[in-house]
C-alpha cells in the first residue's frame, strides 16, 4: 500500500463516508505528496542505526548506545497520542513488555510530540517503558520516515480536532510513517516494519520472535516478512 492510500484508508477508518469533494481534494494532494516524496526511503533490515539521544517526559536524556550496551532494543515510531491506533498499539506493547524484557531487550517509543504531550501519553496509558520526544523529527528523519501532510489532509485532521502544531510544538505539518524496529546490540537492524497504513502495526509476538532469534546463529534466524 502506498503512503497516500494509507492516509486515505486511515481517514476513512476514523471519519467514514468521506464526501466526493473531500475525497477529490485528498486525492489531488495525494498525487503531489507522491511527487514530493518519491525518494522517501526508510531504513531496512541489515542497515546500521546511528546513535541518538532524546528526552523522556522527565527531561532525562536517553541514548540508544547506552540501551544497546544492555541488550537489543525494540524501537517504535508513532504519530502521536491523538492517533487512536497509535495509543492502542502503545498499550498492546505495554501488555507485552514483560516478555520483551525477559528476552533481554528494551522497548522504546518515539514521537514528534512535545515532552509535555509525551508525559500526558505516559500517564494516560500507564506506560512503563521509555517514551521519547523527537523534536522536529530529528531522529525519524534519519530513518527516512518523515513526510509533509498535504493541505487537504491538514483540513481533514483539523476538522477532527487534531492540532498537529500544538501537539508537536512546531509550525510544520510533518508526520512520521509508523514503523517498528528490532535493533541488535551492534546497532544493526534485525527486523523492520514500516507501513504507510497507520491502522496496521506488527504483532508484538512477531517482535518477540525476532528478539529471541538474536540469540541464534544468523543462518537460523527467521526470514523478515515485514
XYZ file of C-alpha atoms in Angstrom:
226
model
C 0.000 0.000 0.000
C 1.301 3.484 -0.869
C 1.696 6.271 1.663
C -1.258 8.078 0.106
C -3.539 5.027 0.149
C -2.603 4.504 3.776
C -3.555 8.054 4.725
C -6.917 7.836 2.974
C -7.623 4.398 4.461
C -6.838 5.736 7.908
C -9.066 8.764 7.483
C -11.908 6.550 6.285
C -11.495 4.453 9.419
C -11.953 7.427 11.748
C -14.196 9.542 9.521
C -16.368 7.123 7.494
C -18.031 8.219 4.301
C -15.731 10.971 3.084
C -17.644 13.221 0.692
C -16.836 13.258 -3.014
C -15.394 16.791 -2.910
C -13.260 15.989 0.119
C -12.017 12.745 -1.387
C -11.198 14.551 -4.654
C -9.173 17.155 -2.747
C -7.390 14.441 -0.797
C -6.509 12.520 -3.936
C -5.246 15.694 -5.639
C -2.932 16.450 -2.739
C -2.033 12.781 -2.578
C -0.586 12.911 -6.085
C 1.540 15.902 -5.101
C 2.658 14.044 -1.992
C 3.878 11.148 -4.095
C 5.848 13.528 -6.321
C 7.368 15.387 -3.374
C 8.323 12.217 -1.549
C 9.340 9.967 -4.425
C 12.769 9.467 -2.849
C 11.393 8.642 0.600
C 13.331 5.586 1.730
C 13.257 4.135 5.220
C 15.973 2.166 6.977
C 15.575 -1.569 6.492
C 16.878 -4.880 7.825
C 20.658 -5.126 7.853
C 21.324 -1.385 7.975
C 23.070 0.328 10.875
C 21.307 2.845 13.093
C 23.186 5.996 14.015
C 23.359 6.726 17.714
C 20.878 9.270 19.019
C 19.786 10.825 22.296
C 16.273 12.092 23.074
C 14.488 13.335 26.206
C 11.886 11.377 28.143
C 8.947 13.037 29.964
C 11.175 13.679 32.997
C 13.639 15.606 30.864
C 16.243 12.858 31.147
C 18.312 12.105 28.061
C 18.033 8.529 26.807
C 20.806 7.421 24.449
C 20.415 4.454 22.097
C 24.025 3.288 22.504
C 23.611 3.079 26.275
C 20.499 0.932 25.901
C 22.254 -1.328 23.388
C 25.050 -1.981 25.860
C 22.446 -3.802 27.944
C 20.729 -5.664 25.110
C 18.654 -5.342 21.915
C 16.110 -2.547 21.528
C 12.586 -2.694 20.128
C 12.036 0.803 18.737
C 8.619 2.006 17.616
C 7.820 5.330 15.952
C 4.251 6.544 16.461
C 2.418 9.611 15.192
C 1.044 10.914 18.474
C -1.392 10.256 21.290
C -4.152 11.875 19.226
C -3.988 8.818 16.937
C -6.187 6.133 18.477
C -4.363 3.403 16.567
C -1.046 4.597 17.982
C -2.372 4.716 21.544
C -3.864 1.256 21.212
C -0.567 -0.125 19.935
C 1.406 1.507 22.740
C -0.947 -0.185 25.209
C -0.579 -3.521 23.418
C 3.194 -3.197 23.689
C 2.913 -2.374 27.384
C 0.994 -5.622 27.917
C 3.773 -7.488 26.119
C 6.617 -5.658 27.847
C 7.386 -8.400 30.425
C 8.036 -10.868 27.589
C 10.258 -8.421 25.711
C 12.332 -7.666 28.799
C 12.508 -11.332 29.756
C 14.133 -11.887 26.355
C 16.788 -9.329 27.285
C 15.510 -6.397 25.226
C 14.210 -2.922 25.998
C 11.209 -1.236 24.402
C 11.308 2.429 23.362
C 8.616 4.576 21.724
C 9.343 7.790 19.815
C 7.002 10.504 18.540
C 7.345 14.146 17.454
C 5.213 15.234 20.411
C 6.474 17.744 22.956
C 7.759 16.488 26.298
C 4.507 17.656 27.907
C 2.408 15.734 25.372
C 4.586 12.647 25.840
C 4.156 12.891 29.612
C 0.390 13.004 29.158
C 0.601 9.916 26.947
C 2.619 8.012 29.548
C 0.165 8.939 32.306
C -2.981 8.256 30.280
C -1.813 4.834 29.099
C 0.177 3.896 32.241
C 3.282 3.119 30.186
C 6.390 1.848 31.968
C 8.862 1.871 29.073
C 10.751 4.914 27.730
C 8.633 7.290 25.642
C 10.822 9.881 23.930
C 10.174 13.221 22.238
C 11.738 13.678 18.802
C 11.518 17.442 18.264
C 11.155 18.380 14.613
C 11.544 14.683 13.668
C 15.333 14.802 14.020
C 15.672 11.038 14.552
C 12.701 9.917 12.435
C 14.211 11.879 9.562
C 17.406 9.808 9.807
C 15.264 6.694 9.499
C 13.630 8.087 6.343
C 10.158 8.135 7.885
C 9.110 11.795 7.678
C 6.671 13.301 5.195
C 4.744 16.574 4.952
C 0.981 16.322 5.306
C -0.719 17.891 2.252
C -3.161 20.778 2.649
C -6.342 18.744 2.145
C -5.225 16.234 4.769
C -4.425 19.076 7.184
C -8.002 20.345 6.778
C -9.377 16.845 7.388
C -7.275 16.489 10.527
C -8.294 19.921 11.795
C -11.947 19.004 11.239
C -11.305 16.076 13.576
C -9.818 18.406 16.191
C -6.227 17.264 15.617
C -3.914 20.274 16.005
C -0.509 18.932 14.990
C 1.477 22.144 15.670
C 0.131 22.227 19.228
C 0.951 18.573 19.906
C 4.413 18.817 18.351
C 5.455 22.334 19.308
C 6.358 23.312 15.741
C 4.708 25.216 12.905
C 5.120 22.352 10.440
C 2.651 19.675 9.395
C 5.044 16.749 9.225
C 4.398 13.220 10.441
C 6.406 10.013 10.733
C 5.278 6.880 8.959
C 4.555 4.372 11.766
C 7.498 1.998 11.990
C 8.844 -0.601 14.393
C 12.384 -1.957 14.503
C 14.288 -4.629 16.388
C 17.863 -3.369 16.756
C 20.670 -5.735 17.731
C 23.418 -4.773 20.176
C 25.743 -3.862 17.286
C 23.164 -1.232 16.182
C 22.213 -3.283 13.121
C 18.531 -3.621 12.262
C 17.391 -7.229 12.670
C 13.732 -6.559 11.843
C 11.914 -3.627 10.241
C 8.212 -2.964 9.807
C 7.310 0.274 8.016
C 3.671 0.585 6.982
C 2.097 3.719 5.448
C -1.309 2.430 6.604
C -1.238 3.660 10.187
C -4.126 1.360 11.123
C -1.754 -1.624 10.853
C 1.124 -2.498 13.202
C 3.264 -5.638 13.660
C 2.038 -8.159 16.204
C 4.043 -7.902 19.452
C 4.564 -11.664 19.231
C 6.374 -11.120 15.928
C 8.683 -8.639 17.624
C 9.398 -11.133 20.387
C 10.243 -13.849 17.856
C 12.841 -11.588 16.256
C 14.263 -10.501 19.609
C 14.656 -14.103 20.746
C 16.165 -15.021 17.363
C 19.105 -12.717 18.051
C 20.454 -15.461 20.307
C 20.624 -17.805 17.302
C 23.243 -18.034 14.535
C 22.385 -15.699 11.662
C 21.513 -18.566 9.308
C 18.976 -19.906 11.825
C 17.074 -16.655 12.259
C 13.537 -16.217 10.845
C 13.049 -14.529 7.495
C 11.740 -10.993 7.859
C 8.340 -10.646 6.220
C 7.517 -7.157 7.451
